[in-house]
Amino acid sequence: MEKLKDYWLDFLQDERGEENWWDKKKDCCEKRDAKIVRVEGKGHLFRKFQYENQIMYEYKLHLSYLIRQKEKMYMEEEVIPYTFKMKNGAILEHKRVENKKLEAPTSIAPNANRNPDEERLRFSYDRLAAVQYAERWWNSYNPDFRKFEVDCTNYVSQCLLAGGAPMRGAPVRERGWWYNQDNWSFSWAVAHSLRWYLSGSTDGLQGKEVSSAEELAPGDVICYDFQGDGRWDHNTIVVTKDAAGMPLVNAHTSNSRNRYWSYEDSTAWTPNIQYKFFRIGS
C-alpha cells in the first residue's frame, strides 16, 4: 500500500492526462482575486477486479480546497473518479473516468399534449429548502430516487422539487417535468431537456433567463454547453455567492460543492462554452 500511496502522490503532482487541471484551478481562482490556501485529499477505493496477474482498481478522490477571497474564507469540494491497472506490482494505466451523456430528443415542447382544462400550477419557490437539499445530498444519493450514471440533472431536479416545484406531465416522457420510481420525464434527468424546459415552460416550474451569472440567487440554475455545439451537457444549482457576489454551485456526476460557476477548471471546459442562467420561480 505504501507503494501505491507514493505513486498516487506523484500522479497528483505530475499532471499527466489531466490537462494541467491544477494550473487551471489556480488560474480560475486568480482571475477573481482568490487564492487556494490549503488542499486536502482522501482516496476511497470502492471496487477491485482481478484477472490472472492484472488488477484494476476504481477509486474516488475527494479533494477539499480552502479558498480565501478578500476577507472571506470558504471550502470548495469535489470528488473525482479514477481507475488504475496494475500488473506484477507495476502501474499500467491511471486515468480519470470520463462521464457519458444522457441523450434525449433534440427538442421538447414543454407544454406538449397539455390539457387546456388542467388547473394552472402556481407555487412559491422555497430557495432555502432547495439549497439545504443541495447541501445535504451533494456527495451522496437520496434513496428515494434512482441514481443515474450521469446524475447532474437528476440531482438538480431533486433540489427544485425540495424547493416546492410542482411536477406535471406524467406519464408522457416528452411532456412536463416529473418523476416516479418506474419512469420520469426527459426534463427530469437529461441536461439538454431541462435547459429547454426551463426556458419554455409557462406553467408550474419555470425559469426566467437572465443575461449574467451575478444576477442569480441561491436556488437558481446554470446550464452548460461545454462544446458550444447546441447540445447542453450539464446543470448546476447555485448554493451561495463568493466575496465578489458571483455564484458558487453544487453539482453531481463529478460531485462538487461550492464550485465557482464558470467551470473553467473542468477538463470538460472549452473556449466555445455557452451558459444559460435561469432564475427559478412561477
PDB file of C-alpha atoms in Angstrom:
ATOM      1  CA  MET A   1       0.000   0.000   0.000  1.00  0.00           C
ATOM      2  CA  GLU A   2       2.926   2.370   0.642  1.00  0.00           C
ATOM      3  CA  LYS A   3       3.990   1.901  -2.978  1.00  0.00           C
ATOM      4  CA  LEU A   4       0.503   2.821  -4.167  1.00  0.00           C
ATOM      5  CA  LYS A   5       0.417   5.839  -1.865  1.00  0.00           C
ATOM      6  CA  ASP A   6       3.741   7.129  -3.225  1.00  0.00           C
ATOM      7  CA  TYR A   7       2.561   6.644  -6.796  1.00  0.00           C
ATOM      8  CA  TRP A   8      -0.703   8.472  -6.103  1.00  0.00           C
ATOM      9  CA  LEU A   9       1.133  11.474  -4.684  1.00  0.00           C
ATOM     10  CA  ASP A  10       3.457  11.575  -7.712  1.00  0.00           C
ATOM     11  CA  PHE A  11       0.476  11.334 -10.030  1.00  0.00           C
ATOM     12  CA  LEU A  12      -1.198  14.355  -8.482  1.00  0.00           C
ATOM     13  CA  GLN A  13       1.969  16.401  -8.719  1.00  0.00           C
ATOM     14  CA  ASP A  14       2.674  15.251 -12.286  1.00  0.00           C
ATOM     15  CA  GLU A  15      -0.360  16.452 -14.300  1.00  0.00           C
ATOM     16  CA  ARG A  16      -0.390  13.699 -16.867  1.00  0.00           C
ATOM     17  CA  GLY A  17      -3.718  13.227 -18.546  1.00  0.00           C
ATOM     18  CA  GLU A  18      -5.324  15.992 -16.525  1.00  0.00           C
ATOM     19  CA  GLU A  19      -4.896  18.848 -18.999  1.00  0.00           C
ATOM     20  CA  ASN A  20      -2.995  20.758 -16.307  1.00  0.00           C
ATOM     21  CA  TRP A  21      -6.017  20.681 -14.013  1.00  0.00           C
ATOM     22  CA  TRP A  22      -4.072  22.158 -11.113  1.00  0.00           C
ATOM     23  CA  ASP A  23      -2.923  25.129 -13.199  1.00  0.00           C
ATOM     24  CA  LYS A  24      -6.492  25.614 -14.403  1.00  0.00           C
ATOM     25  CA  LYS A  25      -7.781  25.519 -10.841  1.00  0.00           C
ATOM     26  CA  LYS A  26      -5.242  28.130  -9.697  1.00  0.00           C
ATOM     27  CA  ASP A  27      -5.849  30.339 -12.755  1.00  0.00           C
ATOM     28  CA  CYS A  28      -9.605  30.243 -12.161  1.00  0.00           C
ATOM     29  CA  CYS A  29      -9.012  31.499  -8.607  1.00  0.00           C
ATOM     30  CA  GLU A  30      -6.513  34.178  -9.615  1.00  0.00           C
ATOM     31  CA  LYS A  31      -8.939  35.664 -12.137  1.00  0.00           C
ATOM     32  CA  ARG A  32     -11.309  36.504  -9.289  1.00  0.00           C
ATOM     33  CA  ASP A  33      -8.668  37.560  -6.763  1.00  0.00           C
ATOM     34  CA  ALA A  34      -8.944  34.345  -4.805  1.00  0.00           C
ATOM     35  CA  LYS A  35      -6.232  32.002  -3.555  1.00  0.00           C
ATOM     36  CA  ILE A  36      -6.165  28.341  -2.557  1.00  0.00           C
ATOM     37  CA  VAL A  37      -4.513  28.329   0.858  1.00  0.00           C
ATOM     38  CA  ARG A  38      -4.870  24.639   1.699  1.00  0.00           C
ATOM     39  CA  VAL A  39      -5.669  21.413  -0.156  1.00  0.00           C
ATOM     40  CA  GLU A  40      -6.623  18.112   1.449  1.00  0.00           C
ATOM     41  CA  GLY A  41      -7.236  14.873  -0.423  1.00  0.00           C
ATOM     42  CA  LYS A  42      -8.600  11.490   0.524  1.00  0.00           C
ATOM     43  CA  GLY A  43      -8.960   8.480  -1.756  1.00  0.00           C
ATOM     44  CA  HIS A  44     -11.747   5.944  -1.320  1.00  0.00           C
ATOM     45  CA  LEU A  45     -11.178   2.586  -3.010  1.00  0.00           C
ATOM     46  CA  PHE A  46     -14.589   1.139  -3.836  1.00  0.00           C
ATOM     47  CA  ARG A  47     -14.071  -1.590  -6.471  1.00  0.00           C
ATOM     48  CA  LYS A  48     -11.403  -4.126  -7.387  1.00  0.00           C
ATOM     49  CA  PHE A  49     -11.246  -6.501 -10.360  1.00  0.00           C
ATOM     50  CA  GLN A  50      -8.611  -9.178 -10.818  1.00  0.00           C
ATOM     51  CA  TYR A  51      -7.837 -11.247 -13.906  1.00  0.00           C
ATOM     52  CA  GLU A  52      -4.806 -13.524 -13.801  1.00  0.00           C
ATOM     53  CA  ASN A  53      -1.882 -11.220 -12.924  1.00  0.00           C
ATOM     54  CA  GLN A  54      -3.684  -7.939 -13.684  1.00  0.00           C
ATOM     55  CA  ILE A  55      -5.682  -5.948 -11.144  1.00  0.00           C
ATOM     56  CA  MET A  56      -7.927  -2.961 -11.858  1.00  0.00           C
ATOM     57  CA  TYR A  57      -8.932  -0.615  -9.064  1.00  0.00           C
ATOM     58  CA  GLU A  58     -11.624   2.044  -9.099  1.00  0.00           C
ATOM     59  CA  TYR A  59     -11.463   4.827  -6.545  1.00  0.00           C
ATOM     60  CA  LYS A  60     -12.820   8.287  -5.863  1.00  0.00           C
ATOM     61  CA  LEU A  61     -10.559  11.148  -4.885  1.00  0.00           C
ATOM     62  CA  HIS A  62     -12.235  13.628  -2.520  1.00  0.00           C
ATOM     63  CA  LEU A  63     -10.425  16.968  -2.688  1.00  0.00           C
ATOM     64  CA  SER A  64     -11.116  19.904  -0.363  1.00  0.00           C
ATOM     65  CA  TYR A  65      -9.799  23.386  -1.134  1.00  0.00           C
ATOM     66  CA  LEU A  66      -9.756  26.125   1.468  1.00  0.00           C
ATOM     67  CA  ILE A  67     -10.100  29.334  -0.554  1.00  0.00           C
ATOM     68  CA  ARG A  68      -9.514  32.900   0.591  1.00  0.00           C
ATOM     69  CA  GLN A  69     -11.090  35.742  -1.364  1.00  0.00           C
ATOM     70  CA  LYS A  70     -10.741  39.212   0.101  1.00  0.00           C
ATOM     71  CA  GLU A  71     -11.812  38.780   3.738  1.00  0.00           C
ATOM     72  CA  LYS A  72     -13.926  35.702   3.047  1.00  0.00           C
ATOM     73  CA  MET A  73     -12.857  32.083   3.518  1.00  0.00           C
ATOM     74  CA  TYR A  74     -14.812  29.121   2.220  1.00  0.00           C
ATOM     75  CA  MET A  75     -14.348  25.437   1.435  1.00  0.00           C
ATOM     76  CA  GLU A  76     -14.772  24.054  -2.088  1.00  0.00           C
ATOM     77  CA  GLU A  77     -15.018  20.287  -2.522  1.00  0.00           C
ATOM     78  CA  GLU A  78     -15.059  17.879  -5.433  1.00  0.00           C
ATOM     79  CA  VAL A  79     -14.984  14.121  -5.906  1.00  0.00           C
ATOM     80  CA  ILE A  80     -13.166  12.775  -8.966  1.00  0.00           C
ATOM     81  CA  PRO A  81     -13.473   9.118 -10.081  1.00  0.00           C
ATOM     82  CA  TYR A  82     -10.312   7.342 -11.240  1.00  0.00           C
ATOM     83  CA  THR A  83      -9.243   3.890 -12.379  1.00  0.00           C
ATOM     84  CA  PHE A  84      -5.811   2.343 -12.374  1.00  0.00           C
ATOM     85  CA  LYS A  85      -4.458  -1.019 -13.538  1.00  0.00           C
ATOM     86  CA  MET A  86      -1.568  -2.959 -12.034  1.00  0.00           C
ATOM     87  CA  LYS A  87       0.420  -5.919 -13.304  1.00  0.00           C
ATOM     88  CA  ASN A  88       3.058  -7.615 -11.178  1.00  0.00           C
ATOM     89  CA  GLY A  89       3.106  -4.605  -8.862  1.00  0.00           C
ATOM     90  CA  ALA A  90       3.608  -2.046 -11.653  1.00  0.00           C
ATOM     91  CA  ILE A  91       1.066   0.607 -12.654  1.00  0.00           C
ATOM     92  CA  LEU A  92      -0.057   0.067 -16.255  1.00  0.00           C
ATOM     93  CA  GLU A  93      -2.710   2.782 -16.540  1.00  0.00           C
ATOM     94  CA  HIS A  94      -4.097   5.532 -14.342  1.00  0.00           C
ATOM     95  CA  LYS A  95      -6.828   7.822 -15.598  1.00  0.00           C
ATOM     96  CA  ARG A  96      -9.841   9.877 -14.710  1.00  0.00           C
ATOM     97  CA  VAL A  97     -13.193   8.288 -15.515  1.00  0.00           C
ATOM     98  CA  GLU A  98     -14.905  10.361 -18.185  1.00  0.00           C
ATOM     99  CA  ASN A  99     -18.656  10.790 -17.868  1.00  0.00           C
ATOM    100  CA  LYS A 100     -21.072   9.954 -20.625  1.00  0.00           C
ATOM    101  CA  LYS A 101     -24.103  11.946 -21.706  1.00  0.00           C
ATOM    102  CA  LEU A 102     -27.724  11.066 -21.279  1.00  0.00           C
ATOM    103  CA  GLU A 103     -29.412  11.607 -24.610  1.00  0.00           C
ATOM    104  CA  ALA A 104     -32.965  12.711 -25.353  1.00  0.00           C
ATOM    105  CA  PRO A 105     -34.877  14.212 -28.292  1.00  0.00           C
ATOM    106  CA  THR A 106     -33.183  17.371 -29.548  1.00  0.00           C
ATOM    107  CA  SER A 107     -36.262  19.473 -28.863  1.00  0.00           C
ATOM    108  CA  ILE A 108     -39.136  19.034 -26.456  1.00  0.00           C
ATOM    109  CA  ALA A 109     -42.204  21.223 -26.275  1.00  0.00           C
ATOM    110  CA  PRO A 110     -42.684  21.928 -22.544  1.00  0.00           C
ATOM    111  CA  ASN A 111     -46.451  22.122 -22.859  1.00  0.00           C
ATOM    112  CA  ALA A 112     -46.864  19.399 -25.488  1.00  0.00           C
ATOM    113  CA  ASN A 113     -50.137  17.455 -25.124  1.00  0.00           C
ATOM    114  CA  ARG A 114     -51.148  19.568 -22.151  1.00  0.00           C
ATOM    115  CA  ASN A 115     -54.847  19.517 -21.438  1.00  0.00           C
ATOM    116  CA  PRO A 116     -56.042  23.148 -21.635  1.00  0.00           C
ATOM    117  CA  ASP A 117     -58.619  22.374 -18.945  1.00  0.00           C
ATOM    118  CA  GLU A 118     -55.939  21.488 -16.368  1.00  0.00           C
ATOM    119  CA  GLU A 119     -55.693  23.837 -13.420  1.00  0.00           C
ATOM    120  CA  ARG A 120     -52.656  26.097 -13.699  1.00  0.00           C
ATOM    121  CA  LEU A 121     -49.887  25.204 -11.273  1.00  0.00           C
ATOM    122  CA  ARG A 122     -48.673  28.012  -9.069  1.00  0.00           C
ATOM    123  CA  PHE A 123     -46.019  27.662  -6.411  1.00  0.00           C
ATOM    124  CA  SER A 124     -43.883  29.769  -4.159  1.00  0.00           C
ATOM    125  CA  TYR A 125     -40.273  28.673  -4.561  1.00  0.00           C
ATOM    126  CA  ASP A 126     -38.577  27.941  -1.239  1.00  0.00           C
ATOM    127  CA  ARG A 127     -34.965  28.742  -2.127  1.00  0.00           C
ATOM    128  CA  LEU A 128     -33.671  27.896   1.332  1.00  0.00           C
ATOM    129  CA  ALA A 129     -35.196  24.405   1.187  1.00  0.00           C
ATOM    130  CA  ALA A 130     -33.701  23.823  -2.275  1.00  0.00           C
ATOM    131  CA  VAL A 131     -30.239  24.884  -1.090  1.00  0.00           C
ATOM    132  CA  GLN A 132     -30.488  22.830   2.106  1.00  0.00           C
ATOM    133  CA  TYR A 133     -31.294  19.786  -0.014  1.00  0.00           C
ATOM    134  CA  ALA A 134     -28.391  20.569  -2.357  1.00  0.00           C
ATOM    135  CA  GLU A 135     -26.026  20.706   0.632  1.00  0.00           C
ATOM    136  CA  ARG A 136     -27.412  17.538   2.221  1.00  0.00           C
ATOM    137  CA  TRP A 137     -27.005  15.382  -0.893  1.00  0.00           C
ATOM    138  CA  TRP A 138     -24.105  16.939  -2.811  1.00  0.00           C
ATOM    139  CA  ASN A 139     -21.886  13.880  -2.275  1.00  0.00           C
ATOM    140  CA  SER A 140     -24.463  11.176  -1.587  1.00  0.00           C
ATOM    141  CA  TYR A 141     -27.713   9.912  -3.075  1.00  0.00           C
ATOM    142  CA  ASN A 142     -31.218  10.115  -1.692  1.00  0.00           C
ATOM    143  CA  PRO A 143     -32.537   6.522  -1.676  1.00  0.00           C
ATOM    144  CA  ASP A 144     -35.996   7.791  -2.567  1.00  0.00           C
ATOM    145  CA  PHE A 145     -34.712   8.496  -6.101  1.00  0.00           C
ATOM    146  CA  ARG A 146     -32.924   6.492  -8.746  1.00  0.00           C
ATOM    147  CA  LYS A 147     -29.196   7.163  -9.128  1.00  0.00           C
ATOM    148  CA  PHE A 148     -28.124   7.805 -12.729  1.00  0.00           C
ATOM    149  CA  GLU A 149     -24.655   7.238 -14.159  1.00  0.00           C
ATOM    150  CA  VAL A 150     -24.900  10.846 -15.359  1.00  0.00           C
ATOM    151  CA  ASP A 151     -26.672  12.318 -12.350  1.00  0.00           C
ATOM    152  CA  CYS A 152     -26.299  16.109 -12.629  1.00  0.00           C
ATOM    153  CA  THR A 153     -29.818  16.877 -13.857  1.00  0.00           C
ATOM    154  CA  ASN A 154     -31.496  14.291 -11.633  1.00  0.00           C
ATOM    155  CA  TYR A 155     -29.778  15.977  -8.663  1.00  0.00           C
ATOM    156  CA  VAL A 156     -30.803  19.500  -9.716  1.00  0.00           C
ATOM    157  CA  SER A 157     -34.373  18.303 -10.300  1.00  0.00           C
ATOM    158  CA  GLN A 158     -34.486  16.853  -6.794  1.00  0.00           C
ATOM    159  CA  CYS A 159     -33.304  20.198  -5.404  1.00  0.00           C
ATOM    160  CA  LEU A 160     -36.025  22.043  -7.336  1.00  0.00           C
ATOM    161  CA  LEU A 161     -38.619  19.574  -6.066  1.00  0.00           C
ATOM    162  CA  ALA A 162     -37.412  20.128  -2.490  1.00  0.00           C
ATOM    163  CA  GLY A 163     -37.975  23.839  -3.098  1.00  0.00           C
ATOM    164  CA  GLY A 164     -41.634  23.174  -3.892  1.00  0.00           C
ATOM    165  CA  ALA A 165     -41.625  22.964  -7.703  1.00  0.00           C
ATOM    166  CA  PRO A 166     -44.722  21.029  -8.798  1.00  0.00           C
ATOM    167  CA  MET A 167     -44.445  18.036 -11.119  1.00  0.00           C
ATOM    168  CA  ARG A 168     -46.718  17.702 -14.139  1.00  0.00           C
ATOM    169  CA  GLY A 169     -46.972  15.844 -17.438  1.00  0.00           C
ATOM    170  CA  ALA A 170     -46.816  12.161 -16.399  1.00  0.00           C
ATOM    171  CA  PRO A 171     -46.738   9.628 -17.927  1.00  0.00           C
ATOM    172  CA  VAL A 172     -45.568  11.200 -21.239  1.00  0.00           C
ATOM    173  CA  ARG A 173     -41.769  11.424 -21.129  1.00  0.00           C
ATOM    174  CA  GLU A 174     -41.623  14.277 -23.668  1.00  0.00           C
ATOM    175  CA  ARG A 175     -44.110  16.312 -21.657  1.00  0.00           C
ATOM    176  CA  GLY A 176     -43.720  18.379 -18.499  1.00  0.00           C
ATOM    177  CA  TRP A 177     -41.338  17.713 -15.634  1.00  0.00           C
ATOM    178  CA  TRP A 178     -41.991  14.728 -13.396  1.00  0.00           C
ATOM    179  CA  TYR A 179     -40.587  11.620 -11.711  1.00  0.00           C
ATOM    180  CA  ASN A 180     -41.738   8.332 -10.263  1.00  0.00           C
ATOM    181  CA  GLN A 181     -39.789   5.191  -9.408  1.00  0.00           C
ATOM    182  CA  ASP A 182     -40.600   3.458 -12.688  1.00  0.00           C
ATOM    183  CA  ASN A 183     -40.358   6.336 -15.135  1.00  0.00           C
ATOM    184  CA  TRP A 184     -39.531  10.032 -15.486  1.00  0.00           C
ATOM    185  CA  SER A 185     -39.654  12.853 -17.993  1.00  0.00           C
ATOM    186  CA  PHE A 186     -36.631  13.626 -20.136  1.00  0.00           C
ATOM    187  CA  SER A 187     -36.555  17.054 -18.500  1.00  0.00           C
ATOM    188  CA  TRP A 188     -36.097  15.470 -15.077  1.00  0.00           C
ATOM    189  CA  ALA A 189     -32.859  13.634 -15.895  1.00  0.00           C
ATOM    190  CA  VAL A 190     -31.333  14.955 -19.154  1.00  0.00           C
ATOM    191  CA  ALA A 191     -29.365  18.220 -19.148  1.00  0.00           C
ATOM    192  CA  HIS A 192     -30.384  19.236 -22.662  1.00  0.00           C
ATOM    193  CA  SER A 193     -34.066  18.667 -21.924  1.00  0.00           C
ATOM    194  CA  LEU A 194     -34.128  20.552 -18.615  1.00  0.00           C
ATOM    195  CA  ARG A 195     -32.435  23.540 -20.254  1.00  0.00           C
ATOM    196  CA  TRP A 196     -35.216  23.767 -22.863  1.00  0.00           C
ATOM    197  CA  TYR A 197     -37.941  23.014 -20.356  1.00  0.00           C
ATOM    198  CA  LEU A 198     -36.901  25.892 -18.112  1.00  0.00           C
ATOM    199  CA  SER A 199     -36.836  28.358 -20.981  1.00  0.00           C
ATOM    200  CA  GLY A 200     -40.168  27.256 -22.430  1.00  0.00           C
ATOM    201  CA  SER A 201     -42.420  26.299 -19.535  1.00  0.00           C
ATOM    202  CA  THR A 202     -45.305  28.666 -18.849  1.00  0.00           C
ATOM    203  CA  ASP A 203     -46.831  26.674 -16.002  1.00  0.00           C
ATOM    204  CA  GLY A 204     -45.534  25.292 -12.714  1.00  0.00           C
ATOM    205  CA  LEU A 205     -41.742  25.106 -12.719  1.00  0.00           C
ATOM    206  CA  GLN A 206     -40.401  27.966 -14.843  1.00  0.00           C
ATOM    207  CA  GLY A 207     -37.080  29.636 -15.455  1.00  0.00           C
ATOM    208  CA  LYS A 208     -36.584  33.278 -16.298  1.00  0.00           C
ATOM    209  CA  GLU A 209     -33.420  33.661 -18.354  1.00  0.00           C
ATOM    210  CA  VAL A 210     -31.081  36.438 -17.228  1.00  0.00           C
ATOM    211  CA  SER A 211     -28.019  37.736 -19.003  1.00  0.00           C
ATOM    212  CA  SER A 212     -25.298  37.257 -16.388  1.00  0.00           C
ATOM    213  CA  ALA A 213     -24.329  34.901 -13.584  1.00  0.00           C
ATOM    214  CA  GLU A 214     -24.214  37.675 -10.989  1.00  0.00           C
ATOM    215  CA  GLU A 215     -27.985  38.169 -11.373  1.00  0.00           C
ATOM    216  CA  LEU A 216     -28.607  34.703  -9.939  1.00  0.00           C
ATOM    217  CA  ALA A 217     -29.502  33.897  -6.337  1.00  0.00           C
ATOM    218  CA  PRO A 218     -29.157  30.707  -4.292  1.00  0.00           C
ATOM    219  CA  GLY A 219     -31.594  28.132  -5.658  1.00  0.00           C
ATOM    220  CA  ASP A 220     -31.207  29.226  -9.287  1.00  0.00           C
ATOM    221  CA  VAL A 221     -29.875  27.034 -12.102  1.00  0.00           C
ATOM    222  CA  ILE A 222     -26.983  27.289 -14.580  1.00  0.00           C
ATOM    223  CA  CYS A 223     -26.881  25.188 -17.772  1.00  0.00           C
ATOM    224  CA  TYR A 224     -23.658  24.377 -19.643  1.00  0.00           C
ATOM    225  CA  ASP A 225     -22.932  23.562 -23.282  1.00  0.00           C
ATOM    226  CA  PHE A 226     -19.226  22.762 -23.000  1.00  0.00           C
ATOM    227  CA  GLN A 227     -18.561  22.377 -26.721  1.00  0.00           C
ATOM    228  CA  GLY A 228     -20.811  25.226 -27.840  1.00  0.00           C
ATOM    229  CA  ASP A 229     -22.499  22.850 -30.290  1.00  0.00           C
ATOM    230  CA  GLY A 230     -26.092  23.362 -29.166  1.00  0.00           C
ATOM    231  CA  ARG A 231     -26.236  20.179 -27.070  1.00  0.00           C
ATOM    232  CA  TRP A 232     -26.491  21.079 -23.378  1.00  0.00           C
ATOM    233  CA  ASP A 233     -24.289  18.856 -21.249  1.00  0.00           C
ATOM    234  CA  HIS A 234     -24.552  19.820 -17.594  1.00  0.00           C
ATOM    235  CA  ASN A 235     -26.636  21.600 -14.953  1.00  0.00           C
ATOM    236  CA  THR A 236     -25.744  23.012 -11.548  1.00  0.00           C
ATOM    237  CA  ILE A 237     -27.618  24.718  -8.725  1.00  0.00           C
ATOM    238  CA  VAL A 238     -26.436  27.940  -7.102  1.00  0.00           C
ATOM    239  CA  VAL A 239     -25.952  27.497  -3.342  1.00  0.00           C
ATOM    240  CA  THR A 240     -24.197  30.719  -2.293  1.00  0.00           C
ATOM    241  CA  LYS A 241     -22.181  33.708  -3.558  1.00  0.00           C
ATOM    242  CA  ASP A 242     -18.472  34.415  -3.282  1.00  0.00           C
ATOM    243  CA  ALA A 243     -16.943  37.625  -1.946  1.00  0.00           C
ATOM    244  CA  ALA A 244     -17.428  39.313  -5.329  1.00  0.00           C
ATOM    245  CA  GLY A 245     -21.119  38.382  -5.499  1.00  0.00           C
ATOM    246  CA  MET A 246     -20.625  35.606  -8.077  1.00  0.00           C
ATOM    247  CA  PRO A 247     -22.356  32.211  -7.810  1.00  0.00           C
ATOM    248  CA  LEU A 248     -20.863  29.118  -6.243  1.00  0.00           C
ATOM    249  CA  VAL A 249     -22.615  25.936  -7.298  1.00  0.00           C
ATOM    250  CA  ASN A 250     -23.198  22.320  -6.297  1.00  0.00           C
ATOM    251  CA  ALA A 251     -23.382  19.501  -8.812  1.00  0.00           C
ATOM    252  CA  HIS A 252     -23.498  15.744  -9.271  1.00  0.00           C
ATOM    253  CA  THR A 253     -21.788  13.308 -11.667  1.00  0.00           C
ATOM    254  CA  SER A 254     -18.377  14.711 -10.763  1.00  0.00           C
ATOM    255  CA  ASN A 255     -19.753  15.677  -7.372  1.00  0.00           C
ATOM    256  CA  SER A 256     -18.858  19.249  -6.433  1.00  0.00           C
ATOM    257  CA  ARG A 257     -19.669  21.694  -3.667  1.00  0.00           C
ATOM    258  CA  ASN A 258     -19.145  25.478  -3.638  1.00  0.00           C
ATOM    259  CA  ARG A 259     -17.535  25.305  -7.077  1.00  0.00           C
ATOM    260  CA  TYR A 260     -17.048  28.546  -8.977  1.00  0.00           C
ATOM    261  CA  TRP A 261     -19.857  28.756 -11.525  1.00  0.00           C
ATOM    262  CA  SER A 262     -17.763  29.133 -14.719  1.00  0.00           C
ATOM    263  CA  TYR A 263     -16.231  25.599 -14.581  1.00  0.00           C
ATOM    264  CA  GLU A 264     -13.025  26.900 -16.184  1.00  0.00           C
ATOM    265  CA  ASP A 265     -11.089  24.422 -14.045  1.00  0.00           C
ATOM    266  CA  SER A 266     -13.016  21.468 -15.519  1.00  0.00           C
ATOM    267  CA  THR A 267     -11.492  19.079 -18.044  1.00  0.00           C
ATOM    268  CA  ALA A 268     -14.783  19.428 -19.967  1.00  0.00           C
ATOM    269  CA  TRP A 269     -14.385  23.211 -20.383  1.00  0.00           C
ATOM    270  CA  THR A 270     -13.598  24.557 -23.860  1.00  0.00           C
ATOM    271  CA  PRO A 271     -13.244  28.116 -25.219  1.00  0.00           C
ATOM    272  CA  ASN A 272     -16.554  27.543 -27.039  1.00  0.00           C
ATOM    273  CA  ILE A 273     -18.564  27.007 -23.850  1.00  0.00           C
ATOM    274  CA  GLN A 274     -22.040  28.502 -23.653  1.00  0.00           C
ATOM    275  CA  TYR A 275     -24.057  29.179 -20.498  1.00  0.00           C
ATOM    276  CA  LYS A 276     -27.708  29.768 -19.699  1.00  0.00           C
ATOM    277  CA  PHE A 277     -28.675  31.437 -16.427  1.00  0.00           C
ATOM    278  CA  PHE A 278     -32.163  30.798 -15.040  1.00  0.00           C
ATOM    279  CA  ARG A 279     -33.956  32.484 -12.168  1.00  0.00           C
ATOM    280  CA  ILE A 280     -36.390  29.939 -10.798  1.00  0.00           C
ATOM    281  CA  GLY A 281     -39.961  30.888  -9.983  1.00  0.00           C
ATOM    282  CA  SER A 282     -43.503  30.847 -11.289  1.00  0.00           C
TER     283      SER A 282
END
